[in-house]
Short mmCIF file of C-alpha atoms in Angstrom, two decimals:
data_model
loop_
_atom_site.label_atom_id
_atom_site.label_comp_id
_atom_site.label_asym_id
_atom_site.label_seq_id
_atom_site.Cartn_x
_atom_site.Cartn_y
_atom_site.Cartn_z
CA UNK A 1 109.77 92.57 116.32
CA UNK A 2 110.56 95.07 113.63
CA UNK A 3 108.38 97.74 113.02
CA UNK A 4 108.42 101.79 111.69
CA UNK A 5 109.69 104.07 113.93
CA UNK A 6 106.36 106.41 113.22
CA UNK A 7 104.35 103.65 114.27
CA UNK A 8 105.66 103.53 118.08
CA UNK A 9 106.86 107.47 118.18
CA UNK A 10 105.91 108.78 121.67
CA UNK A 11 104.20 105.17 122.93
CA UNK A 12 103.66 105.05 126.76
CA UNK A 13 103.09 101.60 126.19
CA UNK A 14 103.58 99.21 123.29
CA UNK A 15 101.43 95.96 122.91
CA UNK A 16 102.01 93.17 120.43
CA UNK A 17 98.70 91.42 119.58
CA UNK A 18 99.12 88.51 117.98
CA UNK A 19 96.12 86.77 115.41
CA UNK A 20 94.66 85.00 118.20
CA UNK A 21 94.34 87.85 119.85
CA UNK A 22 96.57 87.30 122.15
CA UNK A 23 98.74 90.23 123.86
CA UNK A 24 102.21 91.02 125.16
CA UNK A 25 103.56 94.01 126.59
CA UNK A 26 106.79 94.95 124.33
CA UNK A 27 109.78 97.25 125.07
CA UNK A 28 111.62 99.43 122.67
CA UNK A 29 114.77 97.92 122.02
CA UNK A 30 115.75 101.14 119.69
CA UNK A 31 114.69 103.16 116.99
CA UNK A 32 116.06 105.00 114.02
CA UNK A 33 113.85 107.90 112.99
CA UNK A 34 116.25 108.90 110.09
CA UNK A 35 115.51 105.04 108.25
CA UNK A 36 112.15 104.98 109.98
CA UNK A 37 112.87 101.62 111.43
CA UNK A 38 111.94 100.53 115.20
CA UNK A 39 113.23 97.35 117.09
CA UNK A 40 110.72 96.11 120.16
CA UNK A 41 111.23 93.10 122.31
CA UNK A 42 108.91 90.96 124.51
CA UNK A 43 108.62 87.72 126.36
CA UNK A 44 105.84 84.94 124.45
CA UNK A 45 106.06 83.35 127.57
CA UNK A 46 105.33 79.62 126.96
CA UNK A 47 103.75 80.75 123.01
CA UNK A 48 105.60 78.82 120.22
CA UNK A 49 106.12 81.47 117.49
CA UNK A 50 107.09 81.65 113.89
CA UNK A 51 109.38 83.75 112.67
CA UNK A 52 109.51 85.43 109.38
CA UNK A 53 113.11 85.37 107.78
CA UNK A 54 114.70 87.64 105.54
CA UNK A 55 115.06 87.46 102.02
CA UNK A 56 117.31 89.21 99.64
CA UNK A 57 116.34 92.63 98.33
CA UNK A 58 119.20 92.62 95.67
CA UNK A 59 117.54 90.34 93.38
CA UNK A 60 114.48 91.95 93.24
CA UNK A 61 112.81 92.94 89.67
CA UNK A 62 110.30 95.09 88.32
CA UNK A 63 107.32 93.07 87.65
CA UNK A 64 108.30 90.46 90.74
CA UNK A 65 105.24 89.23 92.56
CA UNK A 66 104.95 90.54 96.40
CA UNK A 67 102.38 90.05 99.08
CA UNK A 68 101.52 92.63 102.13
CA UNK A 69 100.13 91.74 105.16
CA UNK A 70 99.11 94.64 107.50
CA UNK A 71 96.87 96.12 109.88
CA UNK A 72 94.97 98.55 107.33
CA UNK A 73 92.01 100.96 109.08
CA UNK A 74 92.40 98.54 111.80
CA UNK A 75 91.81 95.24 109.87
CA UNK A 76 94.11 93.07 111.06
CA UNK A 77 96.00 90.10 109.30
CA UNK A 78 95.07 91.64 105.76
CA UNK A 79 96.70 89.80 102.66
CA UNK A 80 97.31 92.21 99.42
CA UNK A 81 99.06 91.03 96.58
CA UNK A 82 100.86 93.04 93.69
CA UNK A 83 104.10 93.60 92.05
CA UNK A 84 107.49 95.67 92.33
CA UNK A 85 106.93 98.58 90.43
CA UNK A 86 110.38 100.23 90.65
CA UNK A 87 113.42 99.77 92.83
CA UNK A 88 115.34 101.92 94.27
CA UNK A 89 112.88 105.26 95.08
CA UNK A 90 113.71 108.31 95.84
CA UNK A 91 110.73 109.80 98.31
CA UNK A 92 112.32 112.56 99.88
CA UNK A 93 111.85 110.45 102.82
CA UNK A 94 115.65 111.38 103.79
CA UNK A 95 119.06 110.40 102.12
CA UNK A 96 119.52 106.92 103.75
CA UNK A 97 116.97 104.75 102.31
CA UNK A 98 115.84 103.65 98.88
CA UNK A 99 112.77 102.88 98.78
CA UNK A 100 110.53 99.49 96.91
CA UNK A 101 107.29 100.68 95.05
CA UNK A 102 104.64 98.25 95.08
CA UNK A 103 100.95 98.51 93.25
CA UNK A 104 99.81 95.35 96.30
CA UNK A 105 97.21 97.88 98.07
CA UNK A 106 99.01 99.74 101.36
CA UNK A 107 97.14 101.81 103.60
CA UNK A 108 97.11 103.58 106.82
CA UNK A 109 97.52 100.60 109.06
CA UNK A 110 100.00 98.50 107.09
CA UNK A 111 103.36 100.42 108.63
CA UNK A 112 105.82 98.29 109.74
CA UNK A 113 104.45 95.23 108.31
CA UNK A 114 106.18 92.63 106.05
CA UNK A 115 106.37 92.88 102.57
CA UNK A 116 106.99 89.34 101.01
CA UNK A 117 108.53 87.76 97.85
CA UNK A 118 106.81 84.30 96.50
CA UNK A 119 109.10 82.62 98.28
CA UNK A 120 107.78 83.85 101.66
CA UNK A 121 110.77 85.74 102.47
CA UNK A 122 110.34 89.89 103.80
CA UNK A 123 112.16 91.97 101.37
CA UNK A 124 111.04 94.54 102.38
CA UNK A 125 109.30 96.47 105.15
CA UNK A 126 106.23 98.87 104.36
CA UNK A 127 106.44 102.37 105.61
CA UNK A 128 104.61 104.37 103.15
CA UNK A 129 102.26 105.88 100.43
CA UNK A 130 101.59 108.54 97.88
CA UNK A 131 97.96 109.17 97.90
CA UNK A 132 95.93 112.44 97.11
CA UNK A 133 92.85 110.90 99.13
CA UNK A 134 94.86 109.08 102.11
CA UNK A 135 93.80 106.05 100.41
CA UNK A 136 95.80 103.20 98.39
CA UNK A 137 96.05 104.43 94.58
CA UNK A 138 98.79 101.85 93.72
CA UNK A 139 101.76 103.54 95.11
CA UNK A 140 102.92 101.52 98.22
CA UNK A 141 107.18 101.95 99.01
CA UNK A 142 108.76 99.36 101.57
CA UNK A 143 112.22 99.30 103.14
CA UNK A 144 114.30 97.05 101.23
CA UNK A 145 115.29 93.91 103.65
CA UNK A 146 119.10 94.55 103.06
CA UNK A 147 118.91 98.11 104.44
CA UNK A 148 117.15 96.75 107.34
CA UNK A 149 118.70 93.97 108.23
CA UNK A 150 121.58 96.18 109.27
CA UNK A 151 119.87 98.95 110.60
CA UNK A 152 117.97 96.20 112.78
CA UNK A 153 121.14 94.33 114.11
CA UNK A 154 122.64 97.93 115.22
CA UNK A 155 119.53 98.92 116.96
CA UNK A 156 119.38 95.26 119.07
CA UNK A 157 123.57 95.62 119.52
CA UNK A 158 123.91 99.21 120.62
CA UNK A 159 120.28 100.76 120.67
CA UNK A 160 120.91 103.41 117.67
CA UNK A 161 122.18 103.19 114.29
CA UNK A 162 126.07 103.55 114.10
CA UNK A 163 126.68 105.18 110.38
CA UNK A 164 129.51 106.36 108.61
CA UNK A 165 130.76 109.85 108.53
CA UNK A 166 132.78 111.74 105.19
CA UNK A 167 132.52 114.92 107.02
CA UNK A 168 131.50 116.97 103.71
CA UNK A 169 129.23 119.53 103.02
CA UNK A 170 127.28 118.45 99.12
CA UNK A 171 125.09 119.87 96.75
CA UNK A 172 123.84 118.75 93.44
CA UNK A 173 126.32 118.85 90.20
CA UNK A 174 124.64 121.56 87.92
CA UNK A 175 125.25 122.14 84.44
CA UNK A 176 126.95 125.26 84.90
CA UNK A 177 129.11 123.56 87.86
CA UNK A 178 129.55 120.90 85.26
CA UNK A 179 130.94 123.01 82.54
CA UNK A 180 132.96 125.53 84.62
CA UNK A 181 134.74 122.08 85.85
CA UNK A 182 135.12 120.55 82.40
CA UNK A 183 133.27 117.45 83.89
CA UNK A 184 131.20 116.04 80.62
CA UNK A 185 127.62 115.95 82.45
CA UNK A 186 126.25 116.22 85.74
CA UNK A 187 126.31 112.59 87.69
CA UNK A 188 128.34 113.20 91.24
CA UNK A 189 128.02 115.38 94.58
CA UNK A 190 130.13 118.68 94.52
CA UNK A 191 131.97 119.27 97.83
CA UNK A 192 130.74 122.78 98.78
CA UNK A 193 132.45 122.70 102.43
CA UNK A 194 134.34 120.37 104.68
CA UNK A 195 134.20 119.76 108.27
CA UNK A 196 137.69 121.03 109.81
CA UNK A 197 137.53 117.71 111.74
CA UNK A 198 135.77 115.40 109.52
CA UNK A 199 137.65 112.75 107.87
CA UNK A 200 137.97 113.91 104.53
CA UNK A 201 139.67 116.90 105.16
CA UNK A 202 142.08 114.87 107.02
CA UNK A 203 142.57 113.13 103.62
CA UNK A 204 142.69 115.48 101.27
CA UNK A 205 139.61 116.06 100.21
CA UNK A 206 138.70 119.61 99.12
CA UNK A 207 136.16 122.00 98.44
CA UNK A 208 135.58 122.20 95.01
CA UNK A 209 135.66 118.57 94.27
CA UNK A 210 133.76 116.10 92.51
CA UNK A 211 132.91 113.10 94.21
CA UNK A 212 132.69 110.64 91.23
CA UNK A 213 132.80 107.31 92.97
CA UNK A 214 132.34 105.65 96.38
CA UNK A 215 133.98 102.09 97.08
CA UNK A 216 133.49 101.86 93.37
CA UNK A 217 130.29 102.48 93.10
CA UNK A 218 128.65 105.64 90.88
CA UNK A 219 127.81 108.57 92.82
CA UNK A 220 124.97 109.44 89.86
CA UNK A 221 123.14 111.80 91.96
CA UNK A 222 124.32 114.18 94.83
CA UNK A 223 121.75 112.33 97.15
CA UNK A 224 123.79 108.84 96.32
CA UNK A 225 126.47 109.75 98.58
CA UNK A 226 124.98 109.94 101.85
CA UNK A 227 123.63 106.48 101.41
CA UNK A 228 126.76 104.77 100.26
CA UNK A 229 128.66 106.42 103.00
CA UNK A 230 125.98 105.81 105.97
CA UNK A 231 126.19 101.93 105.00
CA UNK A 232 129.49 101.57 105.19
CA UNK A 233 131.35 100.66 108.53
CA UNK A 234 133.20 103.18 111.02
CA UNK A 235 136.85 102.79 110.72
CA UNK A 236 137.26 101.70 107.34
CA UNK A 237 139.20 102.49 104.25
CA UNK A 238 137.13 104.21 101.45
CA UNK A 239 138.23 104.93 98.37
CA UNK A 240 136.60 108.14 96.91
CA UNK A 241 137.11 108.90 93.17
CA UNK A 242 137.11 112.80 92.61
CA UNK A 243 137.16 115.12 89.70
CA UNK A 244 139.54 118.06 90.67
CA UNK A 245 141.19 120.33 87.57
CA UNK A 246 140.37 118.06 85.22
CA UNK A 247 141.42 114.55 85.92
CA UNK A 248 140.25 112.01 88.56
CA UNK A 249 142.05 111.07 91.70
CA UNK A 250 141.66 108.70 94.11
CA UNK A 251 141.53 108.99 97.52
CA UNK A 252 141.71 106.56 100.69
CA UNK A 253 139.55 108.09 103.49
CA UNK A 254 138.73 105.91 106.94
CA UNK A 255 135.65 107.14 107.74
CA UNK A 256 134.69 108.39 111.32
CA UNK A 257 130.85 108.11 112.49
CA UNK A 258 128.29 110.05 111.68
CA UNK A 259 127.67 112.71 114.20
CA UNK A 260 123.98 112.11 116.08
#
């Protein structure tokens, strides 16, 4: 069972209740309070279930139909129904997730629970809202199924999340940064510091860089980085695109793991 790790934090005892009312005693199977994410386990004994599958959170849209079912204010088994309002939020709910926005109503009482496409599929899994009154206004963001899925088959396989480590110190590209550097605008994560042992100083990477791109992708905001990197898997090759005295270079770095 997948759930948030706020929603189990500090549990003597974890019970799954099923919609017949039926309950198990579950064990924490591992958590990840930097994604928010929780993994429990239990025996159904001689219960048939049905399981949920995943979906893919790539092909979502804005204006895609989803469907919430929670526990909201203790209601159990609620249905809500709205539609992606943006992909890809920014929460300041820490660097490693992005973040679905939904208008289908989410309250206290619907973390952890599945957020489906029309397909039935979970794409994603709802953790939280913005609300002046601590009520649903609309604003509803769920874990998109693809950064789960991973995060959930590390926490089953080794009991943490295993995440990949550049070893560099970033801030945000300003425009002053940005014109002192002769970059043309402000997209990328300047390298304030390295980590004497960290990969990329092992590299090449300096202080004073750019990072551009990651594995090809656009670093467009400092925040990007941490992300991209975290995804990707210990041991292998990056390639980092950096902006150092005015022309790009690329660099290979294999990338350690990410300190706990």
């Amino acid at each position: 069972v997948v759930t948030n790790n706020h929603v189990i934090e500090g549990a003597d005892e974890i019970t799954i209740i099923m919609a017949d009312q039926t309950e198990f005693t579950a064990q924490l199977l591992g958590r990840d309070p930097k994604a928010d994410l929780a993994v429990l386990k239990f025996d159904p004994k001689d219960k048939d279930l049905l399981v949920a599958s995943w979906g893919n959170s790539d092909l979502l849209r804005v204006g895609d139909w989803t469907i919430a079912i929670g526990n909201p204010l203790g209601l159990g088994g609620t249905v809500t129904a709205g539609i992606v309002s943006a992909i890809s939020r920014d929460i300041g709910g820490g660097p490693y997730v992005k973040f679905i926005q939904t208008d289908a109503s989410i309250n206290r009482g619907n973390s952890g629970g599945p957020l489906f496409n029309i397909q039935g599929e979970i794409i994603g899994i709802n953790t939280a809202i913005i609300s002046q009154t601590g009520g649903s206004v609309g604003l509803g963001f769920a874990i998109p199924s693809n950064s789960a899925k991973k995060i959930v088959s590390q926490l089953i396989e080794f009991g943490r999340t295993k995440r990949g480590w550049l070893g560099v110190e970033i801030t945000t590209v300003t425009k002053d940064i940005a014109e002192s550097l002769g970059l043309p605008d402000t997209r990328g994560a300047f390298v304030s510091s390295l980590n004497l042992e960290g990969p990329s100083k092992k590299a090449g990477i300096q202080a004073g860089d750019i990072i551009l791109k990651f594995n090809n992708i656009d670093v467009n905001r400092m925040i990007d980085l941490p992300r991209l990197v975290g995804e990707s898997d210990i041991g292998s090759l990056a390639k980092v695109e950096v902006w150092r005295k005015n022309e790009i270079l690329a660099i290979e770095v294999k990338l350690g793991e990410l300190p706990e």
